[in-house]
Amino acid sequence: MDKENLNGIPEEEIIKCSYCGRNEAAEGSEYCDACESKLLAKRIPFMGWAAGFVSLLAAVVLFTVAMSGTILTSGVSSGDKYADDKNWHAAYEQYFEGYRKSVGRINVINDFLNGIFETEQRAYVNPSLGIKKKMINVVANYYGPLDAYYYATAFLSENEMAMPFMKDYTRIYQDFQTTYMTVEETSNKSFEENADYKAILAEMDEHADKEGVNKVFLNYHKYVVAVNLGAPVSEQIEILKNIEKFAAESGDDYSWLSNPTMAQTLYDAGETDETMVYLDKIIESNKSSYEAYRLKMKIQVMAGDVEAAGETVAEFRANYENNELGYFADVLEIEYLRCIGEYEKAEALCVEADESYKNVPETNGIMDLTYIIENRLIVPTEIYRQRALLLMTVGNYGDAFREIMEAYRMETYYAQNIQCVTSLNDPKFYGTLYLSAFLANSNNQVAEEDMPDVEMVLGMFSEGSVSKEIDAIKNGEKTVKEVLAEGDFEAA
Amino acid sequence: MTTAYVIFKILTFPGTFVKGFWEHLICKILGLPVETSAYLSLNELCGHVDHTFPKKPFAAFVMATVPSLMNLFIGSAFFGSGYKLIYDMEIGYYESRLAFVLGVFLLYIGISFLCNIFPMVEDAMNLYDILYVQKKGNTVGRIFAFIPTVFVYAGSYLERYCVTEILLVVFIVGFSLLKKYMFI
């Protein structure tokens, strides 16, 4: 008898359950009822649940952290974008902001881990080092590797200083130090009375082949001696060309050392065309270089190309757009407006720039530096100085003195109490201070309450300690306008 | 090819295992019988579960896309975090061993998930068949489902032949180049 089921269908035509292979599959299914129930009831393994939900939870946490944009990597991406544009100042600001925000959170994580492992103040997580590294690299690009090294010593631990990314900075610092120590005794002769720069420079050259002496730095030290002893500018340029020559031979990049000094020296020599070449080189590698843009703008104004100077100022301002460092753009524009004789506009911009400081609290009558730093402001002494120059140009010497004196008080207070870097040693700064005091005094524009300050300032400077331009004004060889509204537009 | 497939699946076992779990979970939700629940079996089912194919369009769509999306989300979060730690922060081994190892770990987990984002070829074929051969479901739904269907269909074949791993490398390189223009 043929094998048939109850419905009379031949056995070979019956669709069997694909799981057990014995029973007939239910209608519309590949399994029999018993197997389908069994398979539907099949549990998900515990490991599946655990892996699935742990990974999902971790992903949600990581996603939230990444989206919050305020932890670990905050500021890095935008800082990188500025760094790619060689806008180092803005890049530094972004990195610093990210660093500041991440430090607090990382401390929480480390405290938590120290609690779990019962350890004391151990840094299990230190990812902010990534930002530190970027900040140090930015300093190297803005100022140079020597400054990056000095900056790092105040910023990194001993172990961190030994890390690979510090190797080049440390090597350059050691080269600089070794060279300096080798020639120190000779170069110190420049402080002796009747020092002969030619003899000193020749003696310094004798150290050139000594062990550890870097010829680039040796020539830099020679340049410093030449400047200090008033060697002719042509000889200073010769030394700087040697720096370039030895730098090229070394294979290392020393443009951070040679370009700014060469630009300034060529400018002092009146070689404005060549200066512009160097300034463009500096700007190409550092879009935040206020000094390079400033000199470029001045050269263009002096050449009568006011429009190009305006474009230079606008280019610099564009680099500071959408970040908190518009201060520098303001300072450059104020100086530009002053140089082209737009005194009212310059004054208006001074007032506008000063607006940012309205809410700064004062300690002993001085703006609170902590507040300034925390609120990403810049100590506004250069604005005060520019305003003083502006006021002197229009003959208001009394107010000019009051303005620069305010900046002087600020700088002195910070220098004495916080030991921060100040403009006190900058010839432009103390030149402005002295000139305003002298002019206010000699034109009887000193308010009674300012008289002690004026006397103090005049007493601080001996004959010949200020610039030739100021001496020329004192001796009646030049007018104030000839110095401040023409030529170099400066009191230094 | 199955050997290469299994090797890649085992190399990326965290993502493989969890992908199997999501498929199993979706089968449970959709009421689809599952024959084997070994997520790391050494055959072409590695990273998948052997299940009955859904017959309704929405169920077929969910089966083919939701486990993929879950792995895509998890993989992106892990990969993105690891990428930021290692590449954005530039944390090398010497900077912070713990952070570096964590970064590498996150990258690996992320990659393992991203290498396991596509459904089985049979699931993708089933979806395509239901929506565009049998033309089940409404027209609007089929229009909206077209691009995801093509994506998972193509992706499932790429994953079957281990091409996703190569594409991932291309993506990482491309992302490295693009990232500087993507965030500001």
XYZ file of C-alpha atoms in Angstrom:
676
model
C 0.000 0.000 0.000
C 1.211 3.471 -0.886
C 2.188 5.529 2.049
C -0.520 8.168 2.302
C -1.538 10.426 5.106
C -5.031 10.962 6.298
C -5.762 13.525 3.571
C -4.727 11.142 0.913
C -1.573 13.109 -0.101
C 1.400 10.961 -1.028
C 4.159 10.968 1.595
C 6.789 12.437 -0.812
C 4.590 15.449 -1.535
C 4.122 16.385 2.102
C 6.206 19.434 3.122
C 8.150 18.366 6.130
C 9.156 20.618 9.037
C 12.570 21.999 8.138
C 13.700 21.829 11.754
C 12.713 18.324 12.943
C 12.254 16.819 9.473
C 9.591 14.459 10.763
C 6.277 16.229 11.027
C 4.314 18.032 8.375
C 5.005 21.749 8.211
C 2.118 23.928 9.283
C 0.334 25.893 6.573
C 2.230 29.021 5.627
C 5.228 27.945 7.700
C 8.336 25.901 7.148
C 8.023 24.342 10.602
C 5.562 22.043 12.262
C 3.511 23.583 15.056
C 5.560 21.953 17.770
C 8.882 23.131 16.337
C 7.594 26.626 15.603
C 6.483 27.007 19.221
C 9.817 25.670 20.372
C 11.792 28.006 18.100
C 9.692 31.027 19.010
C 10.286 30.283 22.667
C 14.038 30.035 22.134
C 15.646 32.501 24.511
C 18.210 35.079 23.622
C 21.455 34.079 25.367
C 22.364 36.120 28.409
C 25.653 37.098 26.761
C 23.674 38.537 23.871
C 21.613 40.771 26.147
C 24.698 41.806 28.091
C 26.824 42.586 25.025
C 23.991 44.343 23.220
C 22.916 46.616 25.993
C 26.354 47.328 27.418
C 27.547 48.378 23.959
C 24.411 50.447 23.396
C 24.768 52.154 26.762
C 28.460 52.843 26.168
C 27.651 54.211 22.720
C 24.990 56.540 24.132
C 27.462 57.817 26.750
C 30.226 58.291 24.161
C 27.809 59.932 21.739
C 26.579 62.329 24.434
C 30.138 63.170 25.406
C 31.141 63.752 21.797
C 28.067 65.846 21.075
C 28.389 67.936 24.222
C 31.559 69.348 22.684
C 32.840 70.451 26.056
C 34.949 67.544 27.172
C 38.338 66.193 26.195
C 38.375 67.376 22.598
C 36.567 70.667 22.971
C 38.259 73.390 20.986
C 40.600 70.981 19.240
C 38.858 70.820 15.897
C 38.326 74.559 15.576
C 41.857 75.129 16.888
C 43.166 72.763 14.216
C 41.321 74.726 11.554
C 42.975 77.956 12.675
C 46.323 76.181 12.909
C 45.909 74.938 9.326
C 45.397 78.564 8.317
C 48.550 79.471 10.290
C 46.436 81.711 12.462
C 48.371 80.710 15.558
C 46.940 83.198 17.987
C 43.358 82.159 17.307
C 44.384 78.484 17.340
C 46.013 78.930 20.736
C 42.879 80.555 22.108
C 40.741 77.632 20.965
C 43.147 75.047 22.378
C 43.464 76.927 25.642
C 39.702 77.142 25.998
C 39.403 73.407 25.323
C 42.199 72.705 27.784
C 40.587 74.819 30.472
C 37.248 73.064 30.082
C 38.690 69.572 29.957
C 40.920 69.922 33.021
C 37.992 70.118 35.435
C 36.292 67.087 33.959
C 39.469 65.042 33.825
C 40.046 65.807 37.496
C 36.618 64.364 38.255
C 37.490 61.173 36.352
C 40.852 60.861 38.136
C 39.264 61.470 41.539
C 36.750 58.750 40.751
C 39.476 56.284 39.715
C 41.635 57.210 42.718
C 38.620 56.445 44.893
C 38.089 53.049 43.286
C 41.734 51.974 43.353
C 42.395 53.680 46.677
C 45.318 55.622 45.292
C 46.300 59.174 46.049
C 46.266 61.870 43.402
C 47.324 59.520 40.651
C 46.688 60.794 37.130
C 45.058 57.804 35.464
C 43.799 59.965 32.649
C 45.753 62.847 31.264
C 44.335 63.386 27.802
C 44.703 67.129 28.094
C 48.335 66.484 27.192
C 47.140 66.223 23.604
C 45.955 69.826 23.795
C 49.091 70.847 25.706
C 51.174 69.455 22.871
C 49.160 71.432 20.356
C 49.495 74.584 22.446
C 53.264 74.148 22.682
C 53.458 73.601 18.926
C 51.441 76.773 18.400
C 53.866 78.726 20.595
C 56.724 77.265 18.545
C 55.085 78.440 15.341
C 54.225 81.862 16.717
C 57.394 82.743 18.610
C 59.834 79.933 17.864
C 61.044 76.678 19.433
C 63.005 78.429 22.190
C 59.874 80.074 23.539
C 58.019 76.788 23.096
C 60.629 75.164 25.331
C 60.345 77.870 28.006
C 56.566 77.696 27.795
C 56.656 73.906 28.138
C 58.856 74.010 31.245
C 56.119 75.893 33.053
C 53.422 73.651 31.654
C 54.701 70.077 31.586
C 55.897 67.670 34.224
C 59.428 66.294 34.187
C 58.263 63.081 32.496
C 56.264 64.995 29.947
C 59.288 67.137 29.094
C 61.105 63.948 28.037
C 58.433 62.983 25.527
C 59.271 62.638 21.830
C 57.447 65.769 20.710
C 59.681 67.860 23.011
C 62.904 66.425 21.569
C 63.492 69.093 18.915
C 62.612 71.963 21.243
C 64.936 70.620 23.915
C 67.756 70.153 21.401
C 67.406 73.719 20.132
C 67.270 75.061 23.680
C 70.412 73.127 24.603
C 72.182 74.370 21.463
C 71.223 77.909 22.344
C 72.353 77.561 25.950
C 75.634 75.836 25.101
C 76.458 78.479 22.523
C 75.530 81.283 24.889
C 77.627 79.871 27.722
C 80.593 79.449 25.386
C 80.524 83.047 24.185
C 79.078 84.625 27.333
C 82.375 85.877 28.699
C 83.322 87.426 25.377
C 79.920 88.958 24.690
C 79.800 90.428 28.201
C 82.744 92.603 27.192
C 80.191 94.669 25.274
C 79.070 96.110 28.631
C 82.559 97.425 29.370
C 83.352 101.058 28.810
C 84.715 101.889 25.327
C 83.939 98.375 24.142
C 85.053 97.763 20.572
C 82.385 95.762 18.788
C 84.751 94.671 15.998
C 87.205 93.156 18.452
C 84.403 91.448 20.394
C 82.809 90.022 17.264
C 86.185 88.742 16.065
C 86.774 87.112 19.446
C 83.333 85.521 19.347
C 84.168 84.043 15.952
C 87.070 82.185 17.553
C 84.515 80.049 19.415
C 82.839 78.940 16.185
C 84.473 75.524 16.005
C 84.211 74.659 19.673
C 82.175 71.621 20.650
C 78.463 72.207 20.962
C 78.547 75.672 19.430
C 75.707 76.261 17.003
C 76.829 78.720 14.323
C 73.333 80.078 13.848
C 73.067 80.986 17.520
C 76.662 82.197 17.613
C 75.805 84.705 14.905
C 72.615 85.634 16.707
C 74.650 86.456 19.833
C 77.017 88.450 17.606
C 74.024 90.322 16.219
C 72.878 91.211 19.741
C 76.337 92.548 20.559
C 76.401 94.510 17.285
C 73.025 96.088 18.039
C 73.920 96.894 21.642
C 77.186 98.539 20.620
C 75.585 100.473 17.777
C 77.383 98.752 14.923
C 76.373 100.079 11.490
C 73.141 98.560 10.225
C 74.948 97.191 7.168
C 77.144 95.096 9.466
C 74.110 93.931 11.427
C 72.545 92.805 8.138
C 75.755 90.997 7.247
C 75.572 89.017 10.488
C 71.905 88.210 9.883
C 72.790 86.938 6.412
C 75.313 84.635 8.080
C 72.482 83.333 10.257
C 70.514 82.527 7.108
C 73.562 80.870 5.534
C 74.306 78.634 8.512
C 70.609 77.881 8.978
C 70.408 76.648 5.385
C 73.506 74.491 5.948
C 72.083 73.008 9.144
C 68.905 71.783 7.493
C 66.837 73.096 10.413
C 64.332 75.896 10.091
C 65.583 79.028 11.824
C 63.298 81.442 9.992
C 61.603 82.182 13.336
C 64.916 83.696 14.423
C 66.174 85.344 11.250
C 63.051 86.680 9.527
C 61.715 89.046 12.220
C 65.164 90.402 13.085
C 66.059 90.776 9.426
C 62.777 92.585 8.695
C 63.290 95.047 11.534
C 66.956 95.627 10.713
C 66.273 96.185 7.025
C 63.491 98.581 8.001
C 65.905 100.460 10.258
C 68.311 100.597 7.302
C 65.573 102.102 5.145
C 65.481 99.059 2.852
C 61.708 98.975 2.705
C 61.421 96.829 -0.422
C 63.542 94.099 1.089
C 61.750 94.523 4.404
C 58.460 93.842 2.647
C 59.854 90.594 1.266
C 60.662 89.408 4.779
C 57.380 90.672 6.189
C 55.463 88.685 3.585
C 57.500 85.621 4.520
C 56.606 86.119 8.180
C 52.928 86.682 7.401
C 52.847 83.603 5.190
C 53.929 81.440 8.106
C 52.166 83.386 10.837
C 48.874 85.098 10.088
C 48.674 86.289 13.692
C 51.876 88.314 13.564
C 50.733 91.725 14.751
C 54.259 93.118 14.497
C 54.659 92.030 10.853
C 51.298 93.452 9.806
C 52.024 96.620 11.753
C 55.362 97.207 10.036
C 53.876 96.372 6.648
C 51.048 98.841 7.204
C 53.506 101.546 8.250
C 55.728 101.028 5.223
C 52.707 101.240 2.955
C 51.482 104.438 4.641
C 54.961 105.965 4.437
C 55.059 105.067 0.741
C 51.770 106.947 0.359
C 49.823 103.812 -0.485
C 47.057 104.365 2.038
C 44.697 102.011 0.237
C 47.133 99.080 0.401
C 47.762 99.863 4.068
C 44.004 99.742 4.653
C 43.880 96.361 2.924
C 46.684 95.112 5.166
C 44.721 96.199 8.237
C 41.556 94.570 6.868
C 43.460 91.343 6.149
C 44.735 91.272 9.710
C 41.250 91.954 11.063
C 39.838 89.109 8.968
C 42.224 86.733 10.750
C 40.702 87.767 14.055
C 37.117 87.625 12.942
C 34.789 85.549 15.109
C 37.237 85.190 17.938
C 37.962 87.042 21.120
C 41.241 88.533 19.974
C 39.747 91.419 18.046
C 41.762 93.596 20.442
C 44.851 93.304 18.254
C 42.885 94.195 15.154
C 41.548 97.231 17.006
C 45.043 98.316 18.029
C 46.345 97.994 14.473
C 43.407 99.900 13.047
C 43.754 102.685 15.633
C 47.409 103.023 14.705
C 46.550 102.989 10.997
C 43.898 105.693 11.430
C 46.349 107.756 13.473
C 49.036 107.356 10.804
C 46.728 108.507 8.004
C 45.493 111.466 10.067
C 41.963 110.155 10.771
C 42.185 111.223 14.400
C 38.455 111.329 15.129
C 37.909 107.835 13.794
C 40.927 106.623 15.739
C 39.577 108.204 18.916
C 36.149 106.654 18.305
C 37.740 103.237 17.911
C 39.732 103.751 21.126
C 36.470 104.451 22.963
C 34.817 101.440 21.333
C 37.724 99.148 22.239
C 37.647 100.469 25.798
C 33.982 99.451 26.102
C 35.021 95.816 26.611
C 36.737 96.819 29.856
C 33.815 98.681 31.417
C 32.819 95.762 33.640
C 36.311 94.808 34.761
C 36.499 95.068 38.571
C 39.452 96.913 40.090
C 41.905 96.002 42.826
C 43.789 98.994 44.282
C 42.525 101.045 41.353
C 44.005 98.580 38.839
C 42.020 96.318 36.545
C 41.738 92.837 38.016
C 44.077 90.667 35.955
C 42.359 87.411 36.948
C 39.066 88.745 35.631
C 40.786 89.877 32.438
C 42.331 86.449 31.863
C 39.176 84.517 32.757
C 37.101 86.632 30.409
C 39.549 86.175 27.541
C 40.448 89.861 27.457
C 43.861 91.383 26.712
C 45.510 93.834 29.116
C 44.632 97.067 27.254
C 47.879 98.985 27.757
C 48.572 99.269 24.015
C 45.154 100.873 23.510
C 46.072 103.398 26.211
C 49.428 104.021 24.543
C 47.884 104.511 21.128
C 45.411 106.960 22.637
C 48.257 108.830 24.316
C 50.075 109.107 20.963
C 46.830 110.268 19.393
C 46.298 112.931 22.041
C 49.900 114.111 21.738
C 49.508 114.417 17.961
C 46.587 116.826 18.465
C 48.406 118.738 21.194
C 46.539 117.447 24.264
C 49.623 116.494 26.272
C 48.033 116.550 29.744
C 45.412 113.932 28.864
C 47.998 111.976 26.904
C 50.153 111.730 30.019
C 47.180 110.654 32.142
C 46.354 107.951 29.593
C 49.836 106.429 29.370
C 50.314 106.824 33.143
C 47.247 104.635 33.645
C 48.881 101.983 31.471
C 52.160 102.415 33.370
C 50.429 101.871 36.729
C 48.801 98.761 35.366
C 52.060 97.347 34.010
C 53.991 98.173 37.185
C 51.335 96.600 39.409
C 51.203 93.400 37.361
C 55.004 93.242 37.217
C 55.377 93.690 40.978
C 52.477 91.583 42.186
C 51.988 88.929 39.571
C 55.424 88.845 37.936
C 53.876 88.748 34.498
C 55.584 89.930 31.330
C 55.064 93.641 30.789
C 55.740 96.349 28.240
C 57.842 98.334 30.736
C 61.076 97.553 28.914
C 59.628 98.303 25.499
C 61.239 101.505 24.127
C 57.949 102.393 22.461
C 56.171 102.208 25.798
C 58.613 104.138 27.949
C 59.305 106.528 25.066
C 55.608 107.434 24.973
C 55.545 107.786 28.756
C 58.555 110.069 28.842
C 57.532 112.151 25.830
C 54.043 112.792 27.201
C 55.465 113.782 30.589
C 58.003 116.098 28.949
C 55.457 117.713 26.620
C 52.792 118.118 29.326
C 55.343 119.691 31.625
C 56.937 122.001 29.073
C 53.536 123.133 27.764
C 52.064 123.689 31.241
C 49.341 121.133 30.692
C 49.952 119.135 33.840
C 47.011 118.972 36.231
C 48.051 119.636 39.823
C 47.314 116.070 40.938
C 49.450 114.676 38.100
C 52.515 116.765 38.892
C 54.173 114.202 41.230
C 53.782 111.530 38.555
C 55.224 113.798 35.863
C 58.203 114.623 38.056
C 58.722 110.972 38.824
C 58.678 110.011 35.141
C 61.011 112.851 34.119
C 63.392 111.811 36.894
C 63.430 108.205 35.701
C 65.229 108.950 32.440
C 68.720 110.303 32.111
C 70.207 112.126 29.130
C 70.443 109.833 26.108
C 68.288 107.083 27.563
C 65.386 107.882 25.268
C 65.213 107.752 21.495
C 66.831 110.201 19.080
C 63.364 111.283 17.953
C 62.431 112.345 21.475
C 65.771 114.092 21.902
C 65.061 115.914 18.619
C 61.710 117.148 19.992
C 63.375 118.215 23.261
C 66.069 120.110 21.410
C 63.543 121.790 19.146
C 64.994 120.103 16.059
C 61.678 118.455 15.263
C 58.046 119.188 16.065
C 55.745 116.664 17.710
C 53.801 116.335 14.452
C 56.970 115.631 12.518
C 57.703 112.697 14.812
C 54.234 111.329 15.514
C 52.306 112.214 12.349
C 55.120 111.567 9.876
C 58.150 109.341 9.555
C 57.892 106.362 11.867
C 54.801 107.680 13.680
C 56.422 106.554 16.921
C 57.983 107.971 20.064
C 60.668 105.286 20.063
C 35.293 33.062 0.226
C 33.438 31.706 3.255
C 36.773 31.179 4.984
C 37.783 34.794 4.392
C 34.338 35.900 5.522
C 34.576 33.910 8.751
C 38.111 35.169 9.414
C 37.008 38.800 9.070
C 33.954 38.144 11.223
C 36.050 36.579 13.957
C 38.594 39.404 13.754
C 35.751 41.838 14.332
C 33.972 39.588 16.835
C 32.542 42.300 19.145
C 30.502 43.827 16.317
C 29.745 40.398 14.852
C 28.373 39.065 18.114
C 26.241 42.117 18.870
C 24.884 42.192 15.288
C 23.675 38.623 15.850
C 22.025 39.755 19.043
C 20.152 42.621 17.343
C 18.916 40.267 14.621
C 17.769 37.790 17.244
C 16.017 40.536 19.197
C 14.229 41.824 16.098
C 13.153 38.260 15.234
C 11.687 37.986 18.714
C 9.851 41.270 18.352
C 8.527 40.348 14.903
C 7.599 36.810 15.999
C 9.978 35.064 13.620
C 11.236 31.604 14.623
C 15.005 31.386 15.052
C 16.745 28.079 14.462
C 20.221 28.801 15.724
C 21.278 31.469 18.133
C 25.016 30.932 17.968
C 26.119 34.378 16.844
C 29.702 33.341 16.149
C 29.191 30.155 14.157
C 32.044 29.309 11.802
C 30.076 29.514 8.567
C 28.402 32.140 6.469
C 25.831 32.666 9.211
C 28.558 34.119 11.418
C 27.186 37.370 12.867
C 23.625 36.476 11.895
C 20.857 34.237 13.145
C 19.181 31.583 11.048
C 15.602 32.771 10.976
C 12.417 32.579 8.971
C 12.098 35.413 6.499
C 9.327 37.861 7.182
C 6.575 37.990 4.601
C 5.137 41.422 5.356
C 6.843 44.486 3.865
C 7.274 46.457 7.085
C 8.611 43.421 8.952
C 11.024 42.686 6.114
C 12.188 46.294 6.153
C 12.689 46.288 9.926
C 14.536 42.967 9.784
C 16.920 44.244 7.125
C 17.578 47.717 8.504
C 17.139 48.007 12.279
C 19.975 45.662 13.346
C 22.141 47.469 10.806
C 21.244 50.870 12.197
C 21.926 49.733 15.754
C 25.416 48.569 14.820
C 25.969 51.691 12.735
C 25.090 53.947 15.671
C 27.177 52.025 18.199
C 30.085 51.701 15.786
C 30.036 55.406 14.917
C 30.006 56.442 18.580
C 32.943 54.179 19.463
C 34.873 54.937 16.316
C 34.260 58.696 16.568
C 35.431 58.784 20.195
C 38.535 56.741 19.472
C 39.274 58.823 16.405
C 38.995 62.050 18.358
C 41.214 60.739 21.122
C 43.975 59.466 18.854
C 43.846 61.801 15.858
C 42.279 65.042 17.077
C 44.007 65.045 20.429
C 47.121 63.482 18.908
C 47.588 61.345 21.973
C 50.396 58.960 21.257
C 51.626 56.097 23.374
C 54.204 58.327 25.047
C 51.732 61.045 25.948
C 49.369 58.920 27.974
C 49.527 55.171 27.802
C 46.083 54.766 29.313
C 44.444 57.308 27.023
C 46.240 55.889 23.991
C 45.232 52.312 24.772
C 41.687 53.513 25.422
C 41.701 55.332 22.082
C 42.941 52.255 20.211
C 40.367 50.112 22.010
C 37.540 52.480 21.084
C 38.734 52.561 17.478
C 38.847 48.766 17.307
C 35.394 48.332 18.823
C 34.054 51.016 16.469
C 35.615 49.341 13.437
C 34.293 45.936 14.516
C 30.753 47.321 14.600
C 31.121 49.259 11.362
C 32.309 46.088 9.609
C 29.070 44.416 10.645
C 26.346 46.790 9.646
C 24.710 44.949 6.770
C 22.064 42.199 6.890
C 22.372 38.724 5.436
C 22.156 38.689 1.650
C 18.988 36.571 2.004
C 17.342 39.207 4.215
C 18.194 41.938 1.726
C 16.925 39.826 -1.181
C 13.749 39.039 0.739
C 13.154 42.764 1.321
C 13.754 43.603 -2.329
C 11.544 40.736 -3.458
C 8.628 41.732 -1.224
C 8.779 45.443 -2.016
C 9.769 45.582 -5.662
C 9.001 42.145 -7.193
C 5.844 41.181 -5.374
C 5.090 44.910 -4.960
C 3.615 44.449 -1.516
C 2.995 47.538 0.620
C 1.818 50.970 -0.424
C 3.529 52.953 -3.166
C 4.678 55.837 -0.958
C 6.319 53.448 1.466
C 8.062 51.634 -1.374
C 9.372 54.922 -2.758
C 10.807 55.944 0.611
C 12.204 52.455 1.197
C 13.945 52.329 -2.172
C 17.267 53.945 -1.258
C 17.669 52.059 2.055
C 16.780 48.833 0.265
C 19.365 49.377 -2.447
C 21.885 50.377 0.235
C 21.411 47.258 2.350
C 21.161 45.053 -0.757
C 24.471 46.290 -2.103
C 26.028 46.416 1.363
C 25.052 42.842 2.186
C 26.904 41.630 -0.907
C 29.905 43.818 -0.091
C 29.980 42.380 3.411
C 29.592 38.838 2.127
C 32.696 39.317 -0.021
C 34.617 41.242 2.693
C 34.688 44.484 0.667
C 33.316 46.526 3.589
C 36.662 46.245 5.364
C 38.415 47.820 2.377
C 35.760 50.513 2.126
C 36.218 51.242 5.807
C 39.915 51.881 5.277
C 39.061 54.225 2.387
C 36.514 55.953 4.608
C 39.036 56.432 7.428
C 41.552 57.998 5.053
C 38.869 60.161 3.456
C 37.574 61.230 6.833
C 41.071 62.207 7.932
C 41.307 64.523 4.953
C 37.817 65.902 5.311
C 37.644 66.368 9.044
C 39.580 69.607 9.060
C 36.911 71.173 6.877
C 34.000 69.589 8.729
C 34.353 71.137 12.155
C 34.709 74.775 13.104
